[in-house]
XYZ file of C-alpha atoms in Angstrom:
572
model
C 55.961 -6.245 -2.596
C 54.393 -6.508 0.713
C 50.655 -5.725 1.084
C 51.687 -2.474 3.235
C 53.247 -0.945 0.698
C 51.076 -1.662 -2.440
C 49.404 1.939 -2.840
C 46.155 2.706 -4.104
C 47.019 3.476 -7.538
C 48.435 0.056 -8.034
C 46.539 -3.282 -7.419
C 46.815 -4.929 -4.434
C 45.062 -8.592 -5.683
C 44.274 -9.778 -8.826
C 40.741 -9.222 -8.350
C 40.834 -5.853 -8.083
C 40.011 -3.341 -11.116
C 41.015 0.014 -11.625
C 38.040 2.599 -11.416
C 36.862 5.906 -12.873
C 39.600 7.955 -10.731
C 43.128 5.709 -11.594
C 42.779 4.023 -8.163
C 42.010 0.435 -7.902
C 38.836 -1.222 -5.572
C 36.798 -4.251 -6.217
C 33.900 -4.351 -8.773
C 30.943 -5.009 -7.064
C 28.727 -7.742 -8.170
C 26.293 -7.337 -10.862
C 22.901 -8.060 -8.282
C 24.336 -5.530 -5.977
C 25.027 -3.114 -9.176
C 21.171 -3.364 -9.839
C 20.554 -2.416 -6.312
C 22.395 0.284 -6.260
C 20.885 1.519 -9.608
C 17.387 0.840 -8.402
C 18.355 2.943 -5.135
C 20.033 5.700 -6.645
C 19.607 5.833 -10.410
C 22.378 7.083 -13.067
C 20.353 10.472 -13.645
C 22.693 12.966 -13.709
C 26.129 10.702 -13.675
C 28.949 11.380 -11.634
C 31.781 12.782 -11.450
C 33.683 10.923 -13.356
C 30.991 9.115 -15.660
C 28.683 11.529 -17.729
C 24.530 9.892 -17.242
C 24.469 8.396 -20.805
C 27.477 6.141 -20.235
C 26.328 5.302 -16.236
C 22.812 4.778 -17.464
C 24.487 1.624 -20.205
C 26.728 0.457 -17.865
C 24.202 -0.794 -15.523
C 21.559 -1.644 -18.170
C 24.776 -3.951 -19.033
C 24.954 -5.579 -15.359
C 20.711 -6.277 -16.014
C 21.367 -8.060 -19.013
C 24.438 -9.945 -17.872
C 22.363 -11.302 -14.710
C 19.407 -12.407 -17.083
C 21.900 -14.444 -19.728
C 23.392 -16.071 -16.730
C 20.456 -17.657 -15.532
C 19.125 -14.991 -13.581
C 16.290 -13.158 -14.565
C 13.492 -14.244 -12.695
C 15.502 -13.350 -9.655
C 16.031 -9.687 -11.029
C 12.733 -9.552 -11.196
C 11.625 -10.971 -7.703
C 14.395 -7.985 -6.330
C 13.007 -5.392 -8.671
C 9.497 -6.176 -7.426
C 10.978 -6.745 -3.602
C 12.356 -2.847 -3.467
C 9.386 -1.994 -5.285
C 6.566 -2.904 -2.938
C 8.430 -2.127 0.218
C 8.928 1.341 -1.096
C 12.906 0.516 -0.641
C 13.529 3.136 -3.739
C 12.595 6.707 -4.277
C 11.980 7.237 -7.636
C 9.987 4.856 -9.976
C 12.176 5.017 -13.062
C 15.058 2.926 -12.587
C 12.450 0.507 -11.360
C 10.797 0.773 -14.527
C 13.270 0.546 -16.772
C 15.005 -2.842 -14.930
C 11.356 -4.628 -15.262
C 11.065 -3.329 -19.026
C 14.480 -4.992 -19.572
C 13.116 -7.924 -18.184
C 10.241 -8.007 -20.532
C 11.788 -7.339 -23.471
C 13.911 -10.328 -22.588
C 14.395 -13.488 -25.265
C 14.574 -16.073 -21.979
C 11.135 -16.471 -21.792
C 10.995 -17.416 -17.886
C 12.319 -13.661 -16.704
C 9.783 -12.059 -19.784
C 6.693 -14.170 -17.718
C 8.032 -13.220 -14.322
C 8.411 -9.658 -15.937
C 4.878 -9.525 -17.260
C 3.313 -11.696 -14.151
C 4.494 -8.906 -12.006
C 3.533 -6.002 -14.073
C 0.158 -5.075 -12.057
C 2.036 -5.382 -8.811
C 4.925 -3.307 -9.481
C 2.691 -0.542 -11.443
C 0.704 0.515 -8.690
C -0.608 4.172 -10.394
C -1.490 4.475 -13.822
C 2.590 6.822 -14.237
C 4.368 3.849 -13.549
C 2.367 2.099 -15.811
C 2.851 4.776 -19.199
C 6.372 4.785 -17.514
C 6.772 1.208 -18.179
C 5.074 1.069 -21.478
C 7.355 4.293 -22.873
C 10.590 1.994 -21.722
C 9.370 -0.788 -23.200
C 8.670 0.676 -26.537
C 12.345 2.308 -26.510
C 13.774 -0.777 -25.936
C 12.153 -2.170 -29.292
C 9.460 -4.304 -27.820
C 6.693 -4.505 -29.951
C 3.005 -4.819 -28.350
C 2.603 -9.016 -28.436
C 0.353 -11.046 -26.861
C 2.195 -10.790 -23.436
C 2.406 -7.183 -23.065
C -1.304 -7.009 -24.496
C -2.153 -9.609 -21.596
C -0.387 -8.238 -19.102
C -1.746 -4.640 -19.682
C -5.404 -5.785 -20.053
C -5.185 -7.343 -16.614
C -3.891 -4.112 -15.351
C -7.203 -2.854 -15.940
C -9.524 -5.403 -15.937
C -8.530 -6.933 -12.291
C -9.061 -3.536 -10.466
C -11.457 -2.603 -8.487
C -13.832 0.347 -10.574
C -13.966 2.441 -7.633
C -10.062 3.329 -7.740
C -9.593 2.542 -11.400
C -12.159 5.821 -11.636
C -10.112 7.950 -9.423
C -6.975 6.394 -10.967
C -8.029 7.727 -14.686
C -9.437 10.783 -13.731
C -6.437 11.757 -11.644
C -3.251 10.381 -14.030
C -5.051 11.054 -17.519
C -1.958 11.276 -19.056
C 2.021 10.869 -18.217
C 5.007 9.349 -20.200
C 3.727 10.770 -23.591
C 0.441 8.308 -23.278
C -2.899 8.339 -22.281
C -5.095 5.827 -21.175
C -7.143 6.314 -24.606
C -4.185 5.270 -26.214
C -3.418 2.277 -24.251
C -6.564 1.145 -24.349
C -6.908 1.089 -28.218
C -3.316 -0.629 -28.422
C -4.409 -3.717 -25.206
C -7.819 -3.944 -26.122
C -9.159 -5.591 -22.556
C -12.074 -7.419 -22.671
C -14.272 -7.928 -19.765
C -17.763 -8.440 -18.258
C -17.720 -6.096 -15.671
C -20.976 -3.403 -16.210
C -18.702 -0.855 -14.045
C -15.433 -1.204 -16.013
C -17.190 -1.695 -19.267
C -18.652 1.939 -19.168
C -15.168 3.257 -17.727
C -13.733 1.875 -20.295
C -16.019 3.244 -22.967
C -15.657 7.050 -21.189
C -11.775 6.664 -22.024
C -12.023 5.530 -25.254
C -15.263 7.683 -25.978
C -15.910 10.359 -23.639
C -18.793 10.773 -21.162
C -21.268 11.633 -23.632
C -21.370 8.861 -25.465
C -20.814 6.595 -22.750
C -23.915 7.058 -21.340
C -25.779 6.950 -24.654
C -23.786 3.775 -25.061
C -25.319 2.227 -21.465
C -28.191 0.480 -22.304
C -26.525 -1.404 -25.614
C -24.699 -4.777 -25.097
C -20.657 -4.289 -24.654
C -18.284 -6.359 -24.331
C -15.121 -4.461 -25.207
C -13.797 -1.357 -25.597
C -13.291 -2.368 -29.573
C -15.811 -5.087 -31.144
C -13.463 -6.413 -33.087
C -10.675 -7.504 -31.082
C -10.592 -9.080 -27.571
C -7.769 -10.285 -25.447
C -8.137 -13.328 -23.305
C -8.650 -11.005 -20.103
C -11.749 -12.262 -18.437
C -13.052 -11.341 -15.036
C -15.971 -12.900 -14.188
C -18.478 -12.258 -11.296
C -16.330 -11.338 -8.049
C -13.253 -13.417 -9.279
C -10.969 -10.080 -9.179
C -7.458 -10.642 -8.206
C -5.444 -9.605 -5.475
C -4.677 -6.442 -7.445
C -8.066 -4.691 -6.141
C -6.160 -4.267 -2.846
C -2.790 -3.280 -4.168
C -2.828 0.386 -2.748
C -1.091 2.971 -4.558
C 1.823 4.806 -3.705
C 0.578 8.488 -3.270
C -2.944 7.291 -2.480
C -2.296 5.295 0.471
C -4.514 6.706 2.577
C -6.851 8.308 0.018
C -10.426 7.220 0.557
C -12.417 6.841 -2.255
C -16.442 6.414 -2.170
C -16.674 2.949 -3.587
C -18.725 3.188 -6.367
C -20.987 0.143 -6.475
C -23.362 1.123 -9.578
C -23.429 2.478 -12.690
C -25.475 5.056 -11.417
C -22.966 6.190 -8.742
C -19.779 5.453 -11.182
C -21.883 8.253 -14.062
C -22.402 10.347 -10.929
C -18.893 10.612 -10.256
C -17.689 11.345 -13.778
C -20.357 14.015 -14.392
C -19.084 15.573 -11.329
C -15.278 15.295 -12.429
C -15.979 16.482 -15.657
C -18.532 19.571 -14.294
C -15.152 20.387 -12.111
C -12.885 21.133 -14.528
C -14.622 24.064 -15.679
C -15.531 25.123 -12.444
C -15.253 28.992 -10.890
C -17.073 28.590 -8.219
C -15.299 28.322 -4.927
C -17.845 26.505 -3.193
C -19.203 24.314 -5.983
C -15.560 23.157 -5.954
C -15.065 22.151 -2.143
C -18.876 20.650 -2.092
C -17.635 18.132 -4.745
C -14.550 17.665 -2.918
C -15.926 16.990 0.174
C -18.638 14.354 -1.419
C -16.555 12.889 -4.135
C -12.971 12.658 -2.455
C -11.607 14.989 -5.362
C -7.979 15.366 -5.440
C -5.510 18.235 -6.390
C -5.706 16.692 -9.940
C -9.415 17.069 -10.293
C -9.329 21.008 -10.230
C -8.980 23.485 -12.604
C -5.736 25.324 -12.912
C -6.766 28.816 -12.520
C -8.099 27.631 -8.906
C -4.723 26.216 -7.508
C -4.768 29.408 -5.967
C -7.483 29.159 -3.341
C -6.850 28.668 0.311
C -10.335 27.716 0.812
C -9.949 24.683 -1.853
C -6.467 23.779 -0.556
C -7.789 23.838 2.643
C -10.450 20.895 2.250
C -8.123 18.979 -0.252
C -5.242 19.067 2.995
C -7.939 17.264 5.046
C -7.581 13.776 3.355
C -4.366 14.549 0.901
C -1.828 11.643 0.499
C 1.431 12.437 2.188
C 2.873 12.459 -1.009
C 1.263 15.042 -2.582
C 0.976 16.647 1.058
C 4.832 16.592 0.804
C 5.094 17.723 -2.461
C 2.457 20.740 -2.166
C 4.100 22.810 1.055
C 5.649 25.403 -1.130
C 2.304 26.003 -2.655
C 0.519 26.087 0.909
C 3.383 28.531 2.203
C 2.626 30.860 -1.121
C -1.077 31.527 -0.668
C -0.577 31.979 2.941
C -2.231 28.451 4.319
C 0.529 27.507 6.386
C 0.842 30.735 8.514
C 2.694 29.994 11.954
C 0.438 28.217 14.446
C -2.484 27.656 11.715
C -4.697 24.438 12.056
C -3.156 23.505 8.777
C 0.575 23.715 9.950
C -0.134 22.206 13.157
C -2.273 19.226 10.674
C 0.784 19.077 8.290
C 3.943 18.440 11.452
C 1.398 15.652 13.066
C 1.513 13.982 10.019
C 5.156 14.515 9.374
C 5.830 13.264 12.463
C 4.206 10.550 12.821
C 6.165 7.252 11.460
C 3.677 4.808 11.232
C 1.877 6.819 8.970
C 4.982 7.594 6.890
C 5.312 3.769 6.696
C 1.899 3.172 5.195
C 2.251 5.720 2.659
C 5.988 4.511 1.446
C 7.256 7.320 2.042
C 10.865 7.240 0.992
C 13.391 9.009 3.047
C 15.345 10.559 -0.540
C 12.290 11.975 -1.193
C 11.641 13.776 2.017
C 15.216 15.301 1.743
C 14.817 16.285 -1.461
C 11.487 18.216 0.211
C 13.357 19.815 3.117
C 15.894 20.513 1.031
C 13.679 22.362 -1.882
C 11.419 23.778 0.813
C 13.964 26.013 3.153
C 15.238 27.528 -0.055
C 11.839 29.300 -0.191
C 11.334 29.100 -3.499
C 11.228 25.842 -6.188
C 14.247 24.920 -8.586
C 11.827 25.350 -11.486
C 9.459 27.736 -12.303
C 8.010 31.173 -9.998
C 6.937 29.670 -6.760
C 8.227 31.440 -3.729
C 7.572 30.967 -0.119
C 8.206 32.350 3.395
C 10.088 29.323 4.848
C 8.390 28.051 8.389
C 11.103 26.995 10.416
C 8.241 24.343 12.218
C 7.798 22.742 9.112
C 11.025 22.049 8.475
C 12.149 20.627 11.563
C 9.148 18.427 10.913
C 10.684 17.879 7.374
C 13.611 17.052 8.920
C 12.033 14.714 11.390
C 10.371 13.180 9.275
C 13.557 12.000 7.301
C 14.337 10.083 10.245
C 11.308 7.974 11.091
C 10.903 7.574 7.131
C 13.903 4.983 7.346
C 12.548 1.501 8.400
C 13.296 1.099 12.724
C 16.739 0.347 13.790
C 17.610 -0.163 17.253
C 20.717 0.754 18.823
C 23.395 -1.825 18.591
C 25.384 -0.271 21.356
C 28.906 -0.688 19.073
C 31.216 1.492 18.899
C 31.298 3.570 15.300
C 33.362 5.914 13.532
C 31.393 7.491 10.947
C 33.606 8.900 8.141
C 32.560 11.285 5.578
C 34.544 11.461 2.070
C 34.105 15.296 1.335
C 36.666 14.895 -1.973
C 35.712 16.429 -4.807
C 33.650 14.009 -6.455
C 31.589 13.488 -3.950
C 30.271 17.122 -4.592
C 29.605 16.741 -7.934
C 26.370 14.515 -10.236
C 23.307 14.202 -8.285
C 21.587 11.430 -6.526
C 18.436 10.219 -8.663
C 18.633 13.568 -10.561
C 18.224 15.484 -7.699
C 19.884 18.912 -8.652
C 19.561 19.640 -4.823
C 21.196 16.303 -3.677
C 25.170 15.411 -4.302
C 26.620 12.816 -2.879
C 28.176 14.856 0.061
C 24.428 16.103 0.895
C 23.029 12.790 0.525
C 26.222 11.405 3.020
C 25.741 13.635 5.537
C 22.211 12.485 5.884
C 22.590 8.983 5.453
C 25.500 9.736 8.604
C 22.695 11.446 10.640
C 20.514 8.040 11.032
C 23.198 5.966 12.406
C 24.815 9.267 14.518
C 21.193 9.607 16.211
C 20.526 6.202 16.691
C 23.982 5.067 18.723
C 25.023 6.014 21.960
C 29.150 5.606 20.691
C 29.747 6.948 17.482
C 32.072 9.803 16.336
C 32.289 11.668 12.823
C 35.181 12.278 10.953
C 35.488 13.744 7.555
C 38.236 13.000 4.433
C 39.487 13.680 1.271
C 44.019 13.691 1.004
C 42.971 14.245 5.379
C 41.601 13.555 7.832
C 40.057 15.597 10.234
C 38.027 15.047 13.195
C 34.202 16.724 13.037
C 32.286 17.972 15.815
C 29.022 16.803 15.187
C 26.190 16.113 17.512
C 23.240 13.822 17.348
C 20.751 17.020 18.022
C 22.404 19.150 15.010
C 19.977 19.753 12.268
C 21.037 18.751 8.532
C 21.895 22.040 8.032
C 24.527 23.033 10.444
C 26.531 19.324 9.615
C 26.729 20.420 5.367
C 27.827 24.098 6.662
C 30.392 21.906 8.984
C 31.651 19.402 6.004
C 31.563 22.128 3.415
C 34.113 24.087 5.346
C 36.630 21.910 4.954
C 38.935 21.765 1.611
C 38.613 18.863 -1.055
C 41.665 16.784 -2.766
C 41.979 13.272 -3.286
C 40.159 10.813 -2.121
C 41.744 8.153 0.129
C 39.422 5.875 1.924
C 42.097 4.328 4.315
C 42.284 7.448 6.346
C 39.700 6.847 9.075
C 41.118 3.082 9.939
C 44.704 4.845 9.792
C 43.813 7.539 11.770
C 42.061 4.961 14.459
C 45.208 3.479 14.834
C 47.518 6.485 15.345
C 44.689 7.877 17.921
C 44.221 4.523 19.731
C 40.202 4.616 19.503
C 38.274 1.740 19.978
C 36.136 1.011 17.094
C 34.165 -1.885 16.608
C 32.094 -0.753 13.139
C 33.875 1.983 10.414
C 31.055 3.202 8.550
C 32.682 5.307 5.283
C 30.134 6.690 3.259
C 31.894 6.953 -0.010
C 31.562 6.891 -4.066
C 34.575 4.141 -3.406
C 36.642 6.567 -6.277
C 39.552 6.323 -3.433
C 43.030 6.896 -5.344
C 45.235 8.843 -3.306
C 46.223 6.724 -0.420
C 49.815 4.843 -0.139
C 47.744 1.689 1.565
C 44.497 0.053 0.774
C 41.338 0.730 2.806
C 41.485 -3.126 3.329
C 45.075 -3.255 4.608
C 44.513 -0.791 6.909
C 41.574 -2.196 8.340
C 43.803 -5.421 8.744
C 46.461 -3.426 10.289
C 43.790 -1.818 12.733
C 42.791 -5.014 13.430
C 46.026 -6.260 14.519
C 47.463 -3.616 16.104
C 44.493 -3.017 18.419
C 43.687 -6.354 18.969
C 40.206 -6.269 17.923
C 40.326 -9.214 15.153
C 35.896 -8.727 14.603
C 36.352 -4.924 13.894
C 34.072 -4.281 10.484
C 34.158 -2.018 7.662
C 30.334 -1.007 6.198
C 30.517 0.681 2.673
C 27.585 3.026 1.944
C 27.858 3.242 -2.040
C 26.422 6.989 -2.693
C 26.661 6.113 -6.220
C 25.361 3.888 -9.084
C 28.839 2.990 -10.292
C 30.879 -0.348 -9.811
C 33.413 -0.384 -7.372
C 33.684 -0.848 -3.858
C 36.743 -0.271 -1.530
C 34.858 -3.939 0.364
C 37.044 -6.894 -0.004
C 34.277 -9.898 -1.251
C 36.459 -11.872 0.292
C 35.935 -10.574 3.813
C 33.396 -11.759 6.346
C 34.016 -8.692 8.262
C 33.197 -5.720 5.064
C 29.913 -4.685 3.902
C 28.764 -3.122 0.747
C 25.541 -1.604 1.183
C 23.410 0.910 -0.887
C 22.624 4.364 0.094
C 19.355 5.798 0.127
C 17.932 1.600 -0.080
C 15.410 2.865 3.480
C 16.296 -0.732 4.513
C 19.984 0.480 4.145
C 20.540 1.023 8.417
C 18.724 -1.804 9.414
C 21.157 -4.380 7.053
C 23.891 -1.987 8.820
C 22.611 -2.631 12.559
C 22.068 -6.711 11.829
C 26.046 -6.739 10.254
C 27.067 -4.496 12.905
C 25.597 -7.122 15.579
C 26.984 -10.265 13.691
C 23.562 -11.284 12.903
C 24.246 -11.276 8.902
């Protein structure tokens, strides 16, 4: 049977498997299954996979890399999307390196361990890691014990005090408990009495300062020693919502008891004033004050004046409830510089998902959990929107011509992206279609399910108006040769298809490959390339391996249109 008439339902090579929806695609590699499940999770599932069954099928891909020899390279990518803030949420990210650890080859369980302080930047990832790592059956050995002492010991005291005081708890564990099961040893004055208010409390900390201590239980030490001014490279390792925090550094006992009184005194605190004063002189954080305060525009106001983007991000529905953000306010015209400004979203790793996620909790005016409603400020989320944008690492035009093609079939609208109840697929396409639409002077949009028809979107229209466009038009199957098909019949000159796509394509009568052969043929354009943006954690791809000239790439990966624009160029 000739290659133009195998249809999608049937196989078209031998390498080709059948996937979720009865269609058959290539299975993508295991290394770019872990990608796309660091990227984009398997909270939720998808449409055709429940969560539980997504969530084991790429814990499987993990485990096949490490027994074929490659662990310690899961663990260099794990740490490489890590610290370049390539991934929005921290779970999948935990979960991969807990794998690692709990491995039996004992190369990928060092690399696993080696990399533990630099991967768990804030004291959640850390109880995130731990809570993995105990569900996965490992037991707390020497390693772990190592590797969590050094967490501790090798920081500097200054943020390991704002660290404690600001994550006490997360993941079912506290740093109390974690303490008692590492046991760090260490010589450090500073970190011996922060160590002994964990495990002790304030009070007796100070009544403990002027005995010899050594450890935070006599009995048992690790081999975690830091000695005078040897601290590792750790001590700079900035966290991911604290960026730009600035913390007094703490140089004393004296100043590190000061500090502690102070966060302790807060939590009790009624006092408007007494609460910005210690703010102001201690760098206290949203964390720091007591509930029944969160409800102060004076103490908001302060704690916007040096807040992380992160939690600035994270906080605008409060703000817009107790009236902070009123139109034209120092503190919205404060919050859109920021938002706007990309080298600052850079520094903080500020992951475009997350953003969206934001812009698309905050025009809702009102959360998905809970009672918090807001008047919606249509400047903030433009900014919101603006932001998404300059989040995403800087692409420069290629000057090729695109056709951007959106699969709006049914699946597509259904699971989430990392959980998100707010973000399907479709949502999470049209966005990911926006970056590349407002960064190229030739691309058009089309949109496809059993059809294809032709979109009319611009590179000024807002998020908003493109879902109302795609939303509009009616679902069916899914068949992901349409836009090279329909490129063909209309004679366009395309040098780059984009189809952003959960690669469940079923319905067609020719493969997406075989038509992009027959586009290529028939228009003369032999270097014409197909990019796949996977919107989903599963394991196909409509990509032929085989081809120089297709590209599987993950969405939501912030490095995602910058791979696109060096593939699009030839360059990769």
């Amino acid at each position: 049977m000739s290659a133009e008439t195998i249809p999608q339902s049937e196989p078209l090579r031998g390498d080709q498997v059948q996937n979720n929806a009865g269609g058959f695609a290539w299975a993508v590699d295991d290394m770019q299954r872990l990608r796309r499940f660091l990227c984009l999770g398997s909270e939720g599932g998808t449409y055709y996979q429940g969560e539980k069954e997504l969530g084991i099928e790429n814990a499987q891909a993990i485990l096949k890399l490490i027994e074929n020899g490659r662990g310690t390279e899961v663990v260099e990518t794990i740490k490489t999307y890590s610290l370049e803030g390539r991934t929005s949420k921290q779970n999948p990210i935990m979960f991969a390196l807990a794998l690692c650890a709990k491995s039996t080859d004992l190369k990928t369980k060092q690399a696993a361990y080696t990399s533990l302080s630099e991967i768990c930047r804030i004291p959640t990832h850390l109880f995130m890691f731990i809570k993995y790592a105990h569900a996965l059956g490992q037991n707390w050995g020497r390693a772990q014990r190592r590797a969590v002492s050094k967490w501790y010991t090798e920081q500097n005291a200054s943020k390991l005090a704002m660290a404690i005081t600001k994550y006490q708890s997360r993941e079912g564990y506290s740093h109390r408990d974690v303490l008692r099961l590492a046991h760090p040893s260490t010589k450090d004055p500073l970190l011996c009495f922060l160590f002994d208010y964990i495990t002790h409390g304030l009070a007796k900390a100070i009544e403990n300062l002027n005995k010899p201590k050594e450890t935070t239980n006599d009995s048992t030490k690790t081999e975690t020693t830091v000695t005078d001014g040897k601290q590792q490279a750790h001590i700079n390792n900035e966290n991911d919502e604290d960026a730009e925090e600035f913390n007094k550094k703490l140089v004393t006992v004296e100043q590190l008891k000061e500090f502690l009184e102070t966060v302790e005194k807060m939590k009790t605190s009624t006092d408007d004033n007494e609460l910005v004063t210690a703010i102001r002189q201690h760098n206290l954080v949203r964390e720091h004050m007591p509930t029944g305060m969160l409800n102060s525009t004076a103490i908001w106001s302060v704690l916007l004046e040096k807040m992380p983007l992160t939690a600035m991000i994270r906080n605008l529905g409060k703000m817009s409830e107790i009236n902070l953000l009123t139109e034209n306010s120092d503190a919205e015209k404060l919050i859109i510089q920021r938002l706007k400004n990309r080298e600052q979203l850079q520094r903080a790793r500020i992951h475009p998902f997350n953003v969206l996620v934001a812009l698309e909790t905050y025009k809702q005016g009102h959360g998905f959990k809970g009672k918090l409603k807001w008047t919606v400020s249509d400047n903030i989320k433009n900014a919101l929107e603006e932001a998404f944008y300059l989040s995403f690492k800087f692409v420069k035009p290629t000057n090729q011509r695109y056709l951007l093609a959106l699969d709006v079939s049914g699946s597509m609208s259904c699971g989430t992206i990392n959980g998100s109840p707010s973000i399907t697929p479709a949502v999470g396409s049209c966005a990911m279609c926006m970056v590349t639409l407002r960064t190229e002077p030739y691309a058009k949009v089309v949109a496809f399910s059993h059809e294809l028809i032709p979109v009319n979107i611009t590179k000024d229209a807002n998020l908003e108006s493109v879902m109302t466009t795609t939303r509009a038009i009616s679902m069916g199957g899914t068949d992901c040769a349409l836009p090279m098909l329909w490129a063909i019949d209309h004679k366009e000159n395309i040098d780059v298809f984009i189809v952003y796509t959960d690669s469940e394509t079923w319905f067609g009568k020719i493969h997406p490959t075989e038509a992009l052969k027959q586009y290529r043929q028939k228009m003369n354009c032999p270097n014409a390339k197909l990019i796949v943006v996977g919107m989903q954690s599963n394991g196909f791809t409509i990509a032929d391996p085989n081809d120089k000239g297709m590209l599987d790439v993950v969405g939501f990966d912030s490095a995602a249109p910058q791979v696109m624009s060096l593939f699009a160029e030839g360059q990769i």
